[in-house]
Amino acid sequence: MEKRITGRTGMFCLIGTPVGHSGSPAMYNYSFAQTGLDYAYLAYDVPLEKTEEAVNALKVLGCKGFNVTMPCKTRVAELVDELSDAAKLIGACNTVVVKDGKLYGNNTDGMGFVRNLKENGVDVKGKKITVMGAGGAATAIQVQCALDGAKKLSIFNRKDEFYANGEKTVKKIQQMVPDCEVSIHPLEETDALYAAIKDSDILVNATKVGMKPLDDQSLVEDVSVFHPDLVVADAVYNPKETKFVQDAKAAGCKVAVGGIGMLLWQGAAAFKLFTGEDMPTDEVYELFFK
Ligand code: NAD
C-alpha cells in the first residue's frame, strides 16, 4: 500500500456509523490494486448530524466518490445534486459519484439483488414476486424489481413501524412504474401470504428473520408452499444459508440463494459507477466473502 499511494492517488470512502467493522475498504483497495487504478478507499465515522459537513468536506478534498451506510443514507439523498431513479424511489443513497464538483446519488442494493439472481440464471422481468419485508433492503429490492420490469409485486410485512414505509413504497411504485401491479398486506394474514407464494415465480425474504439471533426461524412455516418452479432468495447473509433457504432447497426449489451474492454485487455495481471498470468479483468473493 505504501508503494501504491502517491501525491496523485484519488480518494474514495465510506461514511456512516459504525464503520469500523466494514469490509468495504479491504474489498475496494484490493480491487483498485488488481485493476491497476491509482485510488485508495477509507472509512470515516460520521454521525447523522455531521452528514452535511462531511459531504461538503469530501467535495472540498476532491473525493471521487463515496459509499453511505446507516444512519446517513436518507440525509445524503437530500444533499446530492441528482438522484438515480432507484435512489429517488427508495429515498436513500448508498453510492455517490462526484463529477465536476456535482454529486450523483445512486442506490446499488437492489441492483445487487437483481444481478445476483441473474448470475443464478433468473431474470426478474415479467415475473410475479412476493417480498417479505418493508425496511431498507426490502424497499431497494422492490424498487429495483419494479424498475427492471417485474409484472407483479406482493409485499408482506408485519404490522410494525415499517408497515407505513411499505405503503409509501407501493404508492411511489404505482406512480413511477404503473405497469407493475403492486400491493401490500399484513404478514399476519398467513393464508394471503401462502396464496401469493403459490402464485409467484420468485419469493424473497428481506426481513431480519433468519439473521442471528433469529437464525432458527423462517417466515414460511408451511414448507408445502415451496413449489419446484419457485425461485427463493434471502437478503440475509449471516448465516450464509438461512433456515428459509435450507427449507426451500429441501422442498426442491430450483434456485434458492442467500444474501451474500447481493452484498457482493451491490459492491461491484458501486465499483463500476466509481471507476467504469468491472470489479474482479471472483477473487473478491474468494478472499472476502467465502
Ligand atoms: P430494517 O431494519 O430496515 O428492516 C427490518 C425488516 O425486518 C422490517 O421489514 C421488519 O418489519 C422486519 N422484521 C424484523 N423482525 C421481524 C420479525 N421478528 N418478524 C417479521 N419481520 C421482522 O433492516 P434492513 O436493513 O432492511 O435489513 C434486513 C435484512 O437484510 C438484514 O438481515 C440485513 O443484514 C440484510 N441486508 C442484506 C443486504 C445484502 O446486500 N445482502 C443489504 C442490506 C440488508
Short mmCIF file of C-alpha atoms and ligand atoms in Angstrom, two decimals:
data_model
loop_
_atom_site.label_atom_id
_atom_site.label_comp_id
_atom_site.label_asym_id
_atom_site.label_seq_id
_atom_site.Cartn_x
_atom_site.Cartn_y
_atom_site.Cartn_z
CA MET A 1 0.00 0.00 0.00
CA GLU A 2 2.81 2.48 0.92
CA LYS A 3 4.29 1.92 -2.55
CA ARG A 4 0.91 2.35 -4.21
CA ILE A 5 -0.24 5.68 -2.72
CA THR A 6 1.24 8.81 -4.28
CA GLY A 7 0.51 12.53 -4.33
CA ARG A 8 -1.90 11.89 -7.20
CA THR A 9 -3.86 8.98 -5.71
CA GLY A 10 -7.63 9.55 -5.94
CA MET A 11 -9.75 9.07 -2.82
CA PHE A 12 -12.97 7.09 -2.32
CA CYS A 13 -14.53 6.35 1.06
CA LEU A 14 -17.40 5.13 3.19
CA ILE A 15 -19.34 7.42 5.58
CA GLY A 16 -21.80 6.47 8.34
CA THR A 17 -21.54 4.98 11.82
CA PRO A 18 -20.37 2.49 12.92
CA VAL A 19 -17.92 1.74 10.08
CA GLY A 20 -15.06 0.07 11.96
CA HIS A 21 -16.34 -3.43 11.12
CA SER A 22 -16.85 -2.66 7.41
CA GLY A 23 -15.32 -4.95 4.81
CA SER A 24 -15.57 -2.23 2.13
CA PRO A 25 -12.03 -0.74 2.45
CA ALA A 26 -10.42 -4.18 2.01
CA MET A 27 -12.70 -5.06 -0.93
CA TYR A 28 -12.23 -1.77 -2.83
CA ASN A 29 -8.49 -1.33 -2.13
CA TYR A 30 -7.84 -4.90 -3.30
CA SER A 31 -9.92 -4.24 -6.45
CA PHE A 32 -8.14 -0.93 -7.18
CA ALA A 33 -4.78 -2.68 -6.91
CA GLN A 34 -5.91 -5.62 -9.09
CA THR A 35 -7.29 -3.33 -11.81
CA GLY A 36 -4.24 -1.01 -11.69
CA LEU A 37 -6.23 2.05 -10.61
CA ASP A 38 -4.46 4.79 -8.63
CA TYR A 39 -7.18 5.09 -6.00
CA ALA A 40 -7.49 4.44 -2.25
CA TYR A 41 -10.56 3.81 -0.06
CA LEU A 42 -11.02 4.75 3.61
CA ALA A 43 -13.90 4.56 6.11
CA TYR A 44 -14.96 7.66 8.09
CA ASP A 45 -17.16 7.50 11.16
CA VAL A 46 -19.83 10.16 10.55
CA PRO A 47 -22.91 10.60 12.78
CA LEU A 48 -26.19 11.75 11.21
CA GLU A 49 -25.90 15.34 12.40
CA LYS A 50 -22.47 15.72 10.75
CA THR A 51 -23.55 14.33 7.36
CA GLU A 52 -23.79 17.67 5.57
CA GLU A 53 -20.44 18.88 6.91
CA ALA A 54 -18.79 15.59 5.93
CA VAL A 55 -20.24 15.69 2.40
CA ASN A 56 -19.06 19.31 1.94
CA ALA A 57 -15.60 18.36 3.23
CA LEU A 58 -15.39 15.44 0.80
CA LYS A 59 -16.23 17.82 -2.06
CA VAL A 60 -13.52 20.26 -0.95
CA LEU A 61 -10.97 17.44 -0.71
CA GLY A 62 -11.73 16.25 -4.24
CA CYS A 63 -13.11 12.87 -3.16
CA LYS A 64 -14.12 10.98 -6.33
CA GLY A 65 -17.00 9.08 -4.79
CA PHE A 66 -18.29 7.59 -1.57
CA ASN A 67 -20.48 4.87 -0.16
CA VAL A 68 -23.00 5.69 2.52
CA THR A 69 -24.19 3.45 5.32
CA MET A 70 -26.64 3.94 8.19
CA PRO A 71 -27.65 6.40 9.54
CA CYS A 72 -26.66 8.80 6.73
CA LYS A 73 -28.34 7.23 3.66
CA THR A 74 -31.55 9.27 3.68
CA ARG A 75 -29.82 12.55 4.56
CA VAL A 76 -27.32 12.11 1.72
CA ALA A 77 -30.22 11.61 -0.72
CA GLU A 78 -31.35 15.13 0.25
CA LEU A 79 -27.87 16.61 -0.26
CA VAL A 80 -26.88 15.35 -3.73
CA ASP A 81 -27.41 17.25 -6.99
CA GLU A 82 -29.02 14.36 -8.88
CA LEU A 83 -30.59 11.03 -7.91
CA SER A 84 -30.91 7.86 -9.97
CA ASP A 85 -34.50 6.62 -10.41
CA ALA A 86 -33.90 3.88 -7.84
CA ALA A 87 -32.42 6.26 -5.25
CA LYS A 88 -35.30 8.69 -5.83
CA LEU A 89 -37.92 5.97 -5.27
CA ILE A 90 -36.11 4.46 -2.29
CA GLY A 91 -35.33 7.89 -0.81
CA ALA A 92 -31.85 6.76 0.19
CA CYS A 93 -28.35 6.69 -1.34
CA ASN A 94 -25.62 4.15 -0.73
CA THR A 95 -23.30 5.27 -3.54
CA VAL A 96 -22.41 8.82 -4.59
CA VAL A 97 -20.25 9.64 -7.60
CA VAL A 98 -18.55 13.06 -7.60
CA LYS A 99 -18.00 14.51 -11.07
CA ASP A 100 -17.03 18.10 -11.91
CA GLY A 101 -18.00 19.13 -8.38
CA LYS A 102 -21.51 17.65 -8.65
CA LEU A 103 -22.87 14.78 -6.60
CA TYR A 104 -24.77 11.92 -8.29
CA GLY A 105 -26.63 9.67 -5.86
CA ASN A 106 -27.40 6.01 -6.54
CA ASN A 107 -28.67 3.02 -4.65
CA THR A 108 -26.98 -0.24 -5.64
CA ASP A 109 -28.62 -2.60 -3.08
CA GLY A 110 -31.47 -3.53 -5.43
CA MET A 111 -29.07 -3.70 -8.38
CA GLY A 112 -27.01 -6.20 -6.38
CA PHE A 113 -30.12 -8.29 -5.69
CA VAL A 114 -31.20 -8.38 -9.35
CA ARG A 115 -27.64 -9.12 -10.57
CA ASN A 116 -27.26 -11.96 -8.08
CA LEU A 117 -30.44 -13.56 -9.45
CA LYS A 118 -29.14 -13.06 -13.00
CA GLU A 119 -25.91 -14.85 -12.03
CA ASN A 120 -28.17 -17.72 -10.95
CA GLY A 121 -29.98 -17.73 -14.30
CA VAL A 122 -33.07 -15.78 -13.20
CA ASP A 123 -34.42 -12.57 -14.79
CA VAL A 124 -36.97 -10.53 -12.80
CA LYS A 125 -38.58 -9.11 -15.96
CA GLY A 126 -42.19 -10.20 -16.34
CA LYS A 127 -42.12 -12.13 -13.04
CA LYS A 128 -44.59 -12.27 -10.16
CA ILE A 129 -42.60 -11.60 -6.99
CA THR A 130 -43.55 -11.85 -3.32
CA VAL A 131 -41.27 -9.87 -0.98
CA MET A 132 -41.45 -10.22 2.80
CA GLY A 133 -40.18 -7.00 4.39
CA ALA A 134 -40.62 -3.23 4.19
CA GLY A 135 -37.33 -1.92 5.62
CA GLY A 136 -34.21 -0.68 3.81
CA ALA A 137 -33.21 -3.88 1.99
CA ALA A 138 -36.79 -4.77 1.07
CA THR A 139 -37.53 -1.30 -0.35
CA ALA A 140 -34.38 -1.39 -2.50
CA ILE A 141 -35.31 -4.86 -3.82
CA GLN A 142 -38.95 -3.91 -4.51
CA VAL A 143 -38.00 -0.69 -6.34
CA GLN A 144 -35.30 -2.29 -8.50
CA CYS A 145 -37.52 -5.24 -9.42
CA ALA A 146 -40.28 -2.81 -10.45
CA LEU A 147 -37.83 -0.68 -12.48
CA ASP A 148 -36.46 -3.83 -14.12
CA GLY A 149 -39.86 -4.94 -15.36
CA ALA A 150 -41.40 -7.20 -12.68
CA LYS A 151 -45.04 -7.86 -13.57
CA LYS A 152 -46.42 -8.09 -10.03
CA LEU A 153 -45.07 -7.32 -6.58
CA SER A 154 -46.84 -8.57 -3.45
CA ILE A 155 -45.31 -7.08 -0.31
CA PHE A 156 -45.90 -8.63 3.11
CA ASN A 157 -44.77 -7.06 6.38
CA ARG A 158 -45.81 -7.45 9.97
CA LYS A 159 -47.80 -4.54 11.39
CA ASP A 160 -44.80 -2.81 12.92
CA GLU A 161 -43.16 0.58 12.37
CA PHE A 162 -42.02 -0.48 8.87
CA TYR A 163 -45.54 -1.14 7.52
CA ALA A 164 -46.18 2.55 6.68
CA ASN A 165 -42.92 2.62 4.75
CA GLY A 166 -44.18 -0.34 2.70
CA GLU A 167 -47.41 1.57 1.98
CA LYS A 168 -45.32 4.54 0.79
CA THR A 169 -43.28 2.27 -1.47
CA VAL A 170 -46.49 0.92 -3.01
CA LYS A 171 -47.70 4.46 -3.79
CA LYS A 172 -44.32 5.52 -5.25
CA ILE A 173 -44.06 2.43 -7.48
CA GLN A 174 -47.67 2.91 -8.64
CA GLN A 175 -46.79 6.47 -9.70
CA MET A 176 -43.40 5.87 -11.29
CA VAL A 177 -43.81 2.32 -12.65
CA PRO A 178 -47.55 1.99 -13.41
CA ASP A 179 -47.06 -1.23 -15.40
CA CYS A 180 -46.05 -3.06 -12.23
CA GLU A 181 -49.01 -4.30 -10.18
CA VAL A 182 -48.03 -3.70 -6.55
CA SER A 183 -49.79 -4.24 -3.22
CA ILE A 184 -49.00 -4.60 0.50
CA HIS A 185 -50.57 -6.98 3.02
CA PRO A 186 -50.05 -7.75 6.71
CA LEU A 187 -47.65 -10.66 7.21
CA GLU A 188 -50.02 -11.89 9.91
CA GLU A 189 -52.50 -12.87 7.15
CA THR A 190 -50.83 -16.21 6.54
CA ASP A 191 -53.47 -17.52 4.09
CA ALA A 192 -52.94 -14.47 1.85
CA LEU A 193 -49.16 -14.92 2.09
CA TYR A 194 -49.31 -18.58 1.13
CA ALA A 195 -51.72 -17.86 -1.75
CA ALA A 196 -49.33 -15.17 -3.05
CA ILE A 197 -46.36 -17.55 -2.79
CA LYS A 198 -48.21 -20.29 -4.72
CA ASP A 199 -48.93 -17.74 -7.48
CA SER A 200 -45.36 -16.30 -7.53
CA ASP A 201 -42.26 -17.02 -9.61
CA ILE A 202 -39.91 -15.51 -7.02
CA LEU A 203 -40.13 -15.34 -3.21
CA VAL A 204 -37.85 -13.04 -1.22
CA ASN A 205 -37.13 -12.67 2.48
CA ALA A 206 -35.84 -9.16 3.19
CA THR A 207 -36.65 -9.08 6.91
CA LYS A 208 -34.27 -9.70 9.79
CA VAL A 209 -35.82 -13.12 10.36
CA GLY A 210 -33.15 -15.76 9.68
CA MET A 211 -30.35 -13.43 10.76
CA LYS A 212 -28.67 -14.10 14.10
CA PRO A 213 -30.21 -14.23 16.74
CA LEU A 214 -33.36 -15.20 14.74
CA ASP A 215 -31.36 -17.81 12.79
CA ASP A 216 -33.56 -20.74 13.83
CA GLN A 217 -36.63 -19.06 12.27
CA SER A 218 -38.24 -18.72 8.84
CA LEU A 219 -41.36 -16.71 7.99
CA VAL A 220 -42.61 -19.60 5.83
CA GLU A 221 -43.66 -22.24 8.32
CA ASP A 222 -45.69 -24.37 5.91
CA VAL A 223 -42.94 -25.66 3.61
CA SER A 224 -45.51 -27.26 1.27
CA VAL A 225 -45.95 -23.82 -0.37
CA PHE A 226 -42.40 -24.03 -1.79
CA HIS A 227 -43.24 -25.30 -5.30
CA PRO A 228 -40.40 -26.64 -7.52
CA ASP A 229 -40.57 -23.73 -10.02
CA LEU A 230 -40.27 -21.17 -7.24
CA VAL A 231 -37.06 -19.12 -7.07
CA VAL A 232 -36.22 -18.33 -3.44
CA ALA A 233 -33.85 -15.54 -2.38
CA ASP A 234 -32.85 -14.23 1.02
CA ALA A 235 -31.32 -10.80 1.71
CA VAL A 236 -29.89 -12.17 4.96
CA TYR A 237 -26.22 -13.15 4.58
CA ASN A 238 -25.34 -14.01 8.16
CA PRO A 239 -25.66 -17.01 8.30
CA LYS A 240 -24.81 -17.62 4.63
CA GLU A 241 -27.58 -20.19 4.33
CA THR A 242 -30.68 -19.33 6.37
CA LYS A 243 -33.39 -21.75 7.50
CA PHE A 244 -35.61 -20.15 4.80
CA VAL A 245 -33.08 -21.08 2.07
CA GLN A 246 -32.44 -24.53 3.57
CA ASP A 247 -36.18 -25.29 3.69
CA ALA A 248 -36.63 -24.15 0.07
CA LYS A 249 -33.72 -26.35 -1.08
CA ALA A 250 -35.08 -29.33 0.84
CA ALA A 251 -38.50 -28.78 -0.78
CA GLY A 252 -36.86 -28.93 -4.24
CA CYS A 253 -36.97 -25.27 -5.32
CA LYS A 254 -34.87 -24.91 -8.46
CA VAL A 255 -32.98 -21.83 -7.23
CA ALA A 256 -32.53 -20.91 -3.54
CA VAL A 257 -29.88 -18.31 -2.75
CA GLY A 258 -28.68 -16.45 0.34
CA GLY A 259 -27.83 -12.73 0.59
CA ILE A 260 -24.06 -12.90 0.17
CA GLY A 261 -24.30 -12.60 -3.62
CA MET A 262 -26.48 -9.49 -3.27
CA LEU A 263 -23.82 -7.99 -1.00
CA LEU A 264 -21.03 -8.80 -3.46
CA TRP A 265 -22.90 -7.46 -6.49
CA GLN A 266 -24.05 -4.22 -4.83
CA GLY A 267 -20.35 -3.53 -4.17
CA ALA A 268 -19.48 -4.46 -7.75
CA ALA A 269 -22.20 -2.09 -9.04
CA ALA A 270 -20.75 0.74 -6.92
CA PHE A 271 -17.22 -0.08 -8.18
CA LYS A 272 -18.49 0.19 -11.78
CA LEU A 273 -20.15 3.55 -11.05
CA PHE A 274 -16.97 4.81 -9.33
CA THR A 275 -14.41 3.63 -11.89
CA GLY A 276 -16.19 2.47 -15.05
CA GLU A 277 -14.36 -0.85 -14.58
CA ASP A 278 -15.57 -4.31 -13.56
CA MET A 279 -14.65 -5.41 -10.07
CA PRO A 280 -12.71 -8.71 -10.04
CA THR A 281 -15.70 -10.37 -8.38
CA ASP A 282 -14.42 -13.98 -8.46
CA GLU A 283 -11.28 -13.07 -6.50
CA VAL A 284 -13.15 -10.65 -4.22
CA TYR A 285 -15.67 -13.38 -3.41
CA GLU A 286 -12.92 -15.93 -2.65
CA LEU A 287 -10.95 -13.52 -0.48
CA PHE A 288 -13.59 -11.56 1.41
CA PHE A 289 -16.96 -13.31 1.20
CA LYS A 290 -16.31 -17.05 1.39
P1 NAD B 1 -34.51 -2.77 8.50
O1 NAD B 1 -34.30 -2.57 9.96
O2 NAD B 1 -34.56 -1.60 7.59
O3 NAD B 1 -35.87 -3.62 8.28
C1 NAD B 1 -36.16 -4.73 9.10
C2 NAD B 1 -37.28 -5.54 8.47
O4 NAD B 1 -37.39 -6.77 9.17
C3 NAD B 1 -38.65 -4.88 8.53
O5 NAD B 1 -39.39 -5.23 7.37
C4 NAD B 1 -39.25 -5.53 9.78
O6 NAD B 1 -40.67 -5.50 9.76
C5 NAD B 1 -38.74 -6.94 9.64
N1 NAD B 1 -38.67 -7.72 10.88
C6 NAD B 1 -37.79 -7.57 11.92
N2 NAD B 1 -38.03 -8.50 12.85
C7 NAD B 1 -39.06 -9.27 12.40
C8 NAD B 1 -39.75 -10.40 12.93
N3 NAD B 1 -39.42 -10.92 14.10
N4 NAD B 1 -40.76 -10.92 12.18
C9 NAD B 1 -41.09 -10.40 10.98
N5 NAD B 1 -40.47 -9.33 10.44
C10 NAD B 1 -39.47 -8.78 11.15
O7 NAD B 1 -33.37 -3.80 8.06
P2 NAD B 1 -32.70 -3.98 6.63
O8 NAD B 1 -31.53 -3.06 6.53
O9 NAD B 1 -33.75 -3.92 5.59
O10 NAD B 1 -32.10 -5.46 6.76
C11 NAD B 1 -32.93 -6.61 6.68
C12 NAD B 1 -32.03 -7.82 6.46
O11 NAD B 1 -31.41 -7.71 5.16
C13 NAD B 1 -30.87 -7.91 7.45
O12 NAD B 1 -30.63 -9.27 7.75
C14 NAD B 1 -29.67 -7.33 6.70
O13 NAD B 1 -28.44 -7.86 7.12
C15 NAD B 1 -29.99 -7.80 5.29
N6 NAD B 1 -29.38 -6.96 4.25
C16 NAD B 1 -28.70 -7.60 3.27
C17 NAD B 1 -28.11 -6.87 2.25
C18 NAD B 1 -27.33 -7.61 1.20
O14 NAD B 1 -26.61 -6.98 0.41
N7 NAD B 1 -27.45 -8.92 1.14
C19 NAD B 1 -28.25 -5.47 2.20
C20 NAD B 1 -28.99 -4.84 3.21
C21 NAD B 1 -29.55 -5.59 4.23
#
